[in-house]
mmCIF file of C-alpha atoms and ligand atoms in Angstrom:
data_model
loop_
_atom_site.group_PDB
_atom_site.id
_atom_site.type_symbol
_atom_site.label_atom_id
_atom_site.label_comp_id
_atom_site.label_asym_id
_atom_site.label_seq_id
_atom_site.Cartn_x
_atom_site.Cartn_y
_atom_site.Cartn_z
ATOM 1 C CA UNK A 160 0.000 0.000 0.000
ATOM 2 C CA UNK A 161 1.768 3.689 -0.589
ATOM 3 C CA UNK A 162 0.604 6.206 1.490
ATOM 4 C CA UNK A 163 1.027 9.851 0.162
ATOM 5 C CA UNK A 164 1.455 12.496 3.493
ATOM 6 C CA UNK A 165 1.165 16.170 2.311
ATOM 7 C CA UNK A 166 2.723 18.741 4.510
ATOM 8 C CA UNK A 167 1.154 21.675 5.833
ATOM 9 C CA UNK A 168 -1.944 23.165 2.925
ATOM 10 C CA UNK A 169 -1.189 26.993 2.883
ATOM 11 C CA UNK A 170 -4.602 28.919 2.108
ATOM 12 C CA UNK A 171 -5.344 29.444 -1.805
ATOM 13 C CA UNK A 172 -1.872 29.031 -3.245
ATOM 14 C CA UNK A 173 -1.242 25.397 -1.206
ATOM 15 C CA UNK A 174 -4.802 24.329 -2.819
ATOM 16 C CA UNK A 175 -3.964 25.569 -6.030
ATOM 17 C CA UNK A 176 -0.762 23.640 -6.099
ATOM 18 C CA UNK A 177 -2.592 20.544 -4.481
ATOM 19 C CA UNK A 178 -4.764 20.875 -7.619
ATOM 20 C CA UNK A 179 -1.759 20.789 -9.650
ATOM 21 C CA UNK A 180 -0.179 17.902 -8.673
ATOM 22 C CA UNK A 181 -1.983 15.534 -6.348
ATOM 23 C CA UNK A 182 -4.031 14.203 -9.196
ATOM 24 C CA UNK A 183 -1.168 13.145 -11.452
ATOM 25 C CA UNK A 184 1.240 12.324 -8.873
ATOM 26 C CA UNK A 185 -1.627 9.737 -7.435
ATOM 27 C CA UNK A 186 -1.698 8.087 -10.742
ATOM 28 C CA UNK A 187 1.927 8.001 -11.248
ATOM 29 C CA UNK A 188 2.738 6.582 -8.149
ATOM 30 C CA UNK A 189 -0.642 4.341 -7.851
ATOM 31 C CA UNK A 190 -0.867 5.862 -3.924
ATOM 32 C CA UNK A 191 -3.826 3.769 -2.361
ATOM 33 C CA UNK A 192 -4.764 6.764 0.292
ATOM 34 C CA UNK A 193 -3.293 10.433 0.701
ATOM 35 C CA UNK A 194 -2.929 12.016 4.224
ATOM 36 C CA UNK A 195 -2.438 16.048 4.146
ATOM 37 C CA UNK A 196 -2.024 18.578 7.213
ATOM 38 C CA UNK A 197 -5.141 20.557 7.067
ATOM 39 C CA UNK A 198 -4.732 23.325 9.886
ATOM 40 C CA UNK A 199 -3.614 26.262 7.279
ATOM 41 C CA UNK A 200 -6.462 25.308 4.434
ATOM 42 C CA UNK A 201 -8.605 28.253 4.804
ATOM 43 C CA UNK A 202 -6.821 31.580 4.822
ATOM 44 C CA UNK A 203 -4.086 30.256 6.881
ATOM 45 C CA UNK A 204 -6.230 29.197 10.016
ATOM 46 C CA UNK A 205 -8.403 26.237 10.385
ATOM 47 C CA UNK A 206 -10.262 24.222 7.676
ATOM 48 C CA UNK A 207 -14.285 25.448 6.340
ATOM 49 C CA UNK A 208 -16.238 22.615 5.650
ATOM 50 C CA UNK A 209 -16.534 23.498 1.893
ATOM 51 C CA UNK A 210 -12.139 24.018 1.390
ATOM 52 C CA UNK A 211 -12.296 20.337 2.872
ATOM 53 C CA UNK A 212 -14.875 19.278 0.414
ATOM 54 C CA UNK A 213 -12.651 20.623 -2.731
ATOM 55 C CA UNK A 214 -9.730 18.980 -1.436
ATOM 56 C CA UNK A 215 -11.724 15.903 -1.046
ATOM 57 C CA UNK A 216 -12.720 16.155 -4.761
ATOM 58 C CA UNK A 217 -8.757 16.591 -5.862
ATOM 59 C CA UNK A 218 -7.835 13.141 -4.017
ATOM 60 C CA UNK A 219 -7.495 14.247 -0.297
ATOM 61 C CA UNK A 220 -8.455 11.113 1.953
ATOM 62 C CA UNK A 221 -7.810 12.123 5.545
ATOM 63 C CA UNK A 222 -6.749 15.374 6.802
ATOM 64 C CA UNK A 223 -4.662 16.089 10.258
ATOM 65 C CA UNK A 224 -4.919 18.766 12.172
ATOM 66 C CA UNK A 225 -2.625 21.136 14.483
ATOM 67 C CA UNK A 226 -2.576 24.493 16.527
ATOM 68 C CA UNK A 227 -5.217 26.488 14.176
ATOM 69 C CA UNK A 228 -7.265 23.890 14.108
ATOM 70 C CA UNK A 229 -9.848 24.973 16.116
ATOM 71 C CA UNK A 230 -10.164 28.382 14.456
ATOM 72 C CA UNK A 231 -13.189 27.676 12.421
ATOM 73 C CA UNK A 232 -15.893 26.382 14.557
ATOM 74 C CA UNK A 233 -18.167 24.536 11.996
ATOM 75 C CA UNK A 234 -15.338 22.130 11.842
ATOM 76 C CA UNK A 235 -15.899 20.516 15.256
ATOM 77 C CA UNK A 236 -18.853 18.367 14.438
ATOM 78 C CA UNK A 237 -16.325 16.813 11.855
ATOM 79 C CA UNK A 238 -13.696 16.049 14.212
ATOM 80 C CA UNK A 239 -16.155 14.913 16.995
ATOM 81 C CA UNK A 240 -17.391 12.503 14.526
ATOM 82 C CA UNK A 241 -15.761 8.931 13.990
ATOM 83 C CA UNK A 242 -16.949 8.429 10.439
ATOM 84 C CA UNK A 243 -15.389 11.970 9.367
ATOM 85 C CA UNK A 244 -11.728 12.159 8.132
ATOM 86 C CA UNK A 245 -10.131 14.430 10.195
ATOM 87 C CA UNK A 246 -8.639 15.200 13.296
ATOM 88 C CA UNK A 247 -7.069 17.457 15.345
ATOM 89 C CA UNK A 248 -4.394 17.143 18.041
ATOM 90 C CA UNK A 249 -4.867 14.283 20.535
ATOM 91 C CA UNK A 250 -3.409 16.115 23.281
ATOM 92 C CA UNK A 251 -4.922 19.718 22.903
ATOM 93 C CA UNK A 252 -7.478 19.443 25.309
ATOM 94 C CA UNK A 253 -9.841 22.064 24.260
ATOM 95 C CA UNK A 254 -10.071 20.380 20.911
ATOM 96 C CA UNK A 255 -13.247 18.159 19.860
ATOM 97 C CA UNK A 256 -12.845 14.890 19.299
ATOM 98 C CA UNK A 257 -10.166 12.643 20.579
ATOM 99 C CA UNK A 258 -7.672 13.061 18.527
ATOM 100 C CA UNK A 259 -7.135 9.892 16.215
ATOM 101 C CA UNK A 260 -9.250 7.955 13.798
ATOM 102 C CA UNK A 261 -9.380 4.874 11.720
ATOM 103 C CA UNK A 262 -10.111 4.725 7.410
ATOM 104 C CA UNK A 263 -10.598 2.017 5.591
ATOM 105 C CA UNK A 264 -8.041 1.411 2.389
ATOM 106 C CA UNK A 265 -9.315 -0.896 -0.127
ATOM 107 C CA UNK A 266 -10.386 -3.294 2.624
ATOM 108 C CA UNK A 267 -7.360 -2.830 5.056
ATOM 109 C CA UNK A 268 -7.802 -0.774 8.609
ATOM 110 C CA UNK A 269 -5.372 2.381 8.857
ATOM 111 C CA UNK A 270 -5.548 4.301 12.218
ATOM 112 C CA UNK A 271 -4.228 8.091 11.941
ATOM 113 C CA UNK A 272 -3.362 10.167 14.929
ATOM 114 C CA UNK A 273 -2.703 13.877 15.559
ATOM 115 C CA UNK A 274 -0.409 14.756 18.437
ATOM 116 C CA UNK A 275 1.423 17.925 18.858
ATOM 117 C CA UNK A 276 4.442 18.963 19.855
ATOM 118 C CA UNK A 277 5.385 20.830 23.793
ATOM 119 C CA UNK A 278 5.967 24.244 21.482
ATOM 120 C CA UNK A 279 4.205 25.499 18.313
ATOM 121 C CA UNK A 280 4.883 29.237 18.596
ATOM 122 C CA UNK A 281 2.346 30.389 20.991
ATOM 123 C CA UNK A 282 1.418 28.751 24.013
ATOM 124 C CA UNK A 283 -1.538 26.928 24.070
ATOM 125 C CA UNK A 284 -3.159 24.512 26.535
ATOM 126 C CA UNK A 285 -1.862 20.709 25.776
ATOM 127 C CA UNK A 286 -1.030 17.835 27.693
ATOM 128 C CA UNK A 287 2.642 16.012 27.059
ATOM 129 C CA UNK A 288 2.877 14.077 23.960
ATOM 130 C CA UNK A 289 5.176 11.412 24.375
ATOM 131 C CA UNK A 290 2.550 10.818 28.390
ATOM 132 C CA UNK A 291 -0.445 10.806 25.327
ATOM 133 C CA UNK A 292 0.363 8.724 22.512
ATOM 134 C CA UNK A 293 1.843 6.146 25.028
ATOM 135 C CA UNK A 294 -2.391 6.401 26.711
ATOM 136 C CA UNK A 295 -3.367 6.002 22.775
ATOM 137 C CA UNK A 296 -1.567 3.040 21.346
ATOM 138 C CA UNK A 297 -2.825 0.320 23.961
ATOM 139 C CA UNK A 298 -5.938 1.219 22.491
ATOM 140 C CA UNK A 299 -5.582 0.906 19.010
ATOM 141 C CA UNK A 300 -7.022 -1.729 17.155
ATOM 142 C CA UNK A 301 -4.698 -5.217 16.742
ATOM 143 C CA UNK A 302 -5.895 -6.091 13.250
ATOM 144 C CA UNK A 303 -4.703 -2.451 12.227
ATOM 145 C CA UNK A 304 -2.671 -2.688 8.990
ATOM 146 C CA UNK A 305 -0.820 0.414 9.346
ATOM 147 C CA UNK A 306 -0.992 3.864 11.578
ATOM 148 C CA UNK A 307 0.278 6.869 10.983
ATOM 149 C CA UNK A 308 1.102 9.584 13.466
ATOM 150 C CA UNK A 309 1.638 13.103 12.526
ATOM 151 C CA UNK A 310 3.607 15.052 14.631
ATOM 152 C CA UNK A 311 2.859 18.891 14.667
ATOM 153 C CA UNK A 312 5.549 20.928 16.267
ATOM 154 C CA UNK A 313 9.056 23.142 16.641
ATOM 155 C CA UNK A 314 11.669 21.474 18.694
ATOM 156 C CA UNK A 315 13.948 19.701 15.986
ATOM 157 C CA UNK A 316 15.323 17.707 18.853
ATOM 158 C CA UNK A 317 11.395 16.763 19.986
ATOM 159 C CA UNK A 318 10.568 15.673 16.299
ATOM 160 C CA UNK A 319 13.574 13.489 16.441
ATOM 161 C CA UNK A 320 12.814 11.557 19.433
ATOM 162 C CA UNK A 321 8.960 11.452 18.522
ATOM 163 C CA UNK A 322 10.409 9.095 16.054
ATOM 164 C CA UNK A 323 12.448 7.157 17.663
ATOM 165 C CA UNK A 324 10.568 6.563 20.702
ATOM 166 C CA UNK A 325 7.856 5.458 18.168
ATOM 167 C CA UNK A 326 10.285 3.308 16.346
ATOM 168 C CA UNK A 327 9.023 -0.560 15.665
ATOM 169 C CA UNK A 328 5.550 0.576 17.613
ATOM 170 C CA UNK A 329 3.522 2.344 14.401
ATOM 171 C CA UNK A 330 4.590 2.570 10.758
ATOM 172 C CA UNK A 331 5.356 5.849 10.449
ATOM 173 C CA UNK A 332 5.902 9.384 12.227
ATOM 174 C CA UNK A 333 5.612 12.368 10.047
ATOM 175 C CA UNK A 334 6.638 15.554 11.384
ATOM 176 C CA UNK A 335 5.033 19.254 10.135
ATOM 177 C CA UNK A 336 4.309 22.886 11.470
ATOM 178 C CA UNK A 337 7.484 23.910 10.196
ATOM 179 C CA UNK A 338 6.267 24.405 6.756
ATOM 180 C CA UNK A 339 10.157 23.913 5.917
ATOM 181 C CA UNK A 340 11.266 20.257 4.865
ATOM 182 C CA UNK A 341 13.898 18.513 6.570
ATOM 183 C CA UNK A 342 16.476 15.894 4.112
ATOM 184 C CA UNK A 343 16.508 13.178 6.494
ATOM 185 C CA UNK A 344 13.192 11.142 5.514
ATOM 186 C CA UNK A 345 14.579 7.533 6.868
ATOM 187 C CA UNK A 346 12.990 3.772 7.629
ATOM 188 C CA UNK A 347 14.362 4.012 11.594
ATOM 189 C CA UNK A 348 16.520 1.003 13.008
ATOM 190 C CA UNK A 349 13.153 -0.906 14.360
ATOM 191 C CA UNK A 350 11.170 -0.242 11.178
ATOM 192 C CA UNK A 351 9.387 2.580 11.348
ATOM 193 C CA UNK A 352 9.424 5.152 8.635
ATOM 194 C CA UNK A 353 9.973 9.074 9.814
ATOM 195 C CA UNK A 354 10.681 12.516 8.520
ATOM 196 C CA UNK A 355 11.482 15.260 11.003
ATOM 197 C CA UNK A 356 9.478 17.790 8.844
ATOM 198 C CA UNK A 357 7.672 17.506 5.638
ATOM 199 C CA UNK A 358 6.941 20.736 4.594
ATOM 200 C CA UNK A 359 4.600 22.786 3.333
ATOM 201 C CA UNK A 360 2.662 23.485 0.027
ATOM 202 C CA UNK A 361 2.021 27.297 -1.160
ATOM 203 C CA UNK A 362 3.863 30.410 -2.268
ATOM 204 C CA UNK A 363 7.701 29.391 -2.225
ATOM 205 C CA UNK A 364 9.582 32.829 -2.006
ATOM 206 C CA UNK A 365 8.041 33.468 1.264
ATOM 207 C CA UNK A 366 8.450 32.977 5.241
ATOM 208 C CA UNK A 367 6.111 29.805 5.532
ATOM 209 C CA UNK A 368 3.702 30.885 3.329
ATOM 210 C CA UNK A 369 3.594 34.544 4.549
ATOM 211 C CA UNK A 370 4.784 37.693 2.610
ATOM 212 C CA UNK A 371 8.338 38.617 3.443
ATOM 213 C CA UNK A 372 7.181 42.306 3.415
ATOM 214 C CA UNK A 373 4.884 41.447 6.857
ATOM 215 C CA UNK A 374 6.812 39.820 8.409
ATOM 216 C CA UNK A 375 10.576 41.368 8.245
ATOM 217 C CA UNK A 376 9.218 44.663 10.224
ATOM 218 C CA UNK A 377 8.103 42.261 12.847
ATOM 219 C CA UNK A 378 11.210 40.744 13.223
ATOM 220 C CA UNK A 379 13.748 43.530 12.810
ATOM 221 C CA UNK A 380 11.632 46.011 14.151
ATOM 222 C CA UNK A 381 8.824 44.714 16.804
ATOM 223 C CA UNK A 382 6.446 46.062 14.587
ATOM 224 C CA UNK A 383 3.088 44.103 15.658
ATOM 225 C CA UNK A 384 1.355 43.493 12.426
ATOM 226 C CA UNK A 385 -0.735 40.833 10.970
ATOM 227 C CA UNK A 386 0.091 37.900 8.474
ATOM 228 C CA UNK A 387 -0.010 38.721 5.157
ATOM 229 C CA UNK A 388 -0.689 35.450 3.104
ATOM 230 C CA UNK A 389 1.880 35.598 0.076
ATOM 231 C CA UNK A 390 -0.099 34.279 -3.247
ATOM 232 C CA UNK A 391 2.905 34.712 -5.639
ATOM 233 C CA UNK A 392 4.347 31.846 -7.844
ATOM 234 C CA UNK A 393 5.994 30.035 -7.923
ATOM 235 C CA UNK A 394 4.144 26.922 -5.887
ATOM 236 C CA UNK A 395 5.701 24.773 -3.837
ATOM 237 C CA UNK A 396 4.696 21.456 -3.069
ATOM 238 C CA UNK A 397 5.941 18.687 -0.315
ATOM 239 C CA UNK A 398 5.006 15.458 0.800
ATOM 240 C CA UNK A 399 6.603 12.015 1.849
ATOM 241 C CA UNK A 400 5.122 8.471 0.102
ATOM 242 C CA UNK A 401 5.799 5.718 2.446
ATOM 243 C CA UNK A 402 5.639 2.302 0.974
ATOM 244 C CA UNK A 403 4.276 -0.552 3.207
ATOM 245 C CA UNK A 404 4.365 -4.276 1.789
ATOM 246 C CA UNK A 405 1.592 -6.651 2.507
ATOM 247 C CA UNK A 406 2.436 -8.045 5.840
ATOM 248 C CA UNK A 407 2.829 -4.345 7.294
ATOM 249 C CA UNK A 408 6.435 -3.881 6.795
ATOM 250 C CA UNK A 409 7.561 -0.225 5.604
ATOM 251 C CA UNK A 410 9.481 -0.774 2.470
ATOM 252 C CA UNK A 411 10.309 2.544 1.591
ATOM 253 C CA UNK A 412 10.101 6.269 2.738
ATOM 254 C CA UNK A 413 10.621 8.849 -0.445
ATOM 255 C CA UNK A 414 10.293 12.491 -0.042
ATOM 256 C CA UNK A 415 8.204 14.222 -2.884
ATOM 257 C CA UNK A 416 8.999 17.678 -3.970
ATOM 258 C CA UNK A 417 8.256 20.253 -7.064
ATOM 259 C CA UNK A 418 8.015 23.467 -7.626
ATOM 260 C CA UNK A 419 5.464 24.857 -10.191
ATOM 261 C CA UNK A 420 5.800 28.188 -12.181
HETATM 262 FE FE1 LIG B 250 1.039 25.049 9.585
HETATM 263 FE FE1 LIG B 251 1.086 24.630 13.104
#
């Protein structure tokens, strides 16, 4: 089974580029279900109802979730809701639903869960991720064929033990937020297949998807301003397709990137 994970949707120009590629890529690479970050799909915070519908329509099976998640409200019926592909952070407390979910590929049980990391910019209320997933995974499922665990935060050194603590326990550990990509997709020593950060997909010549002009005064200067998203091209476009044979075992973890004009 390959499993396509798409990082981090920025607003209009990450959905444009989705449109661009996903479809082809999919056939190319015959990937049986396609995982995508979905907590920047509508104007940078949270996911409407209808953005999730489109990317539905362009191939999107599953969508995980992260700090701005919870920014549009009509989306927490959705994540309450077992039979609904998405989810948000398993350990964010004030966010509905519990925080992983299972979807059935071509006959074969795949469990997806959301946890995020002890620092994603701002603080916000969350309970300790490594204390979490170690509550989840007793629970899962034992005739699931693969799970997947996205890992949403900014400590490098976090992401890398995320990984490794999960190593030989779930097939693979994606990490994202960073909406930069990190060279070091690897199958770990135990089996499990892990990428520090996948990226993002949107504008490319910008600071994660944000115009350079709003955010350099805030940096050099303190200037408090707001985020201006950048919609220039050219479109960038990142994900990971991790390759899992028959009997469960990760065969292969290849990082997927293009830029678009
Ligand atoms: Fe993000
Ligand atoms: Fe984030």
């Amino acid at each position: 089974m390959k499993i396509l994970y798409i990082g981090d949707i920025m607003a209009e120009p990450g959905i444009s580029i989705v449109s661009e590629v996903l479809p082809g890529l999919k056939r190319e690479q015959e990937i049986d279900f396609v995982v995508a970050q979905s907590e920047n799909v509508s104007n940078g915070k949270g996911m409407a109802v209808a953005d999730m519908k489109r990317l539905q329509l362009l191939g999107v099976d599953f969508f995980t979730g992260g700090n701005h998640t919870t920014e549009i409200e009509e989306l927490n019926s959705l994540l309450q809701n077992p039979d609904s592909p998405v989810i948000g952070p398993a350990n964010m407390p004030n966010c509905p639903g519990q925080g992983w979910k299972y979807h059935i590929v071509s006959g074969q049980k795949i469990c997806v869960v959301s946890i995020m990391g002890s620092k994603v910019g701002k603080e916000i209320e969350m309970t300790n991720p490594l204390q979490r997933i170690d509550q989840i995974l007793p629970q899962i499922d034992d005739d699931t064929f693969a799970t997947i665990v996205n890992f949403h935060g900014d400590y490098s050194s976090e992401k890398r033990i995320f990984g490794y603590y999960l190593d030989g326990k779930v097939t693979a550990v994606v990490g994202d937020h960073w909406h930069v990509s990190t060279s070091d997709a690897m199958i770990l020593p135990n089996g499990t297949a892990h990428i520090t950060d996948v990226g993002m997909c949107g504008s490319l010549h910008s600071s994660l998807g944000v115009t350079l002009d709003s955010v350099i005064p805030r940096w050099k200067d303190g200037v408090v301003n707001k985020n201006e998203l950048a919609t220039k091209r050219p479109y960038q476009f990142n994900a990971v397709i991790i390759d899992v044979a028959d009997d469960g075992v990760v065969n292969s973890i290849e990082q997927i990137q293009k830029i678009v004009d």
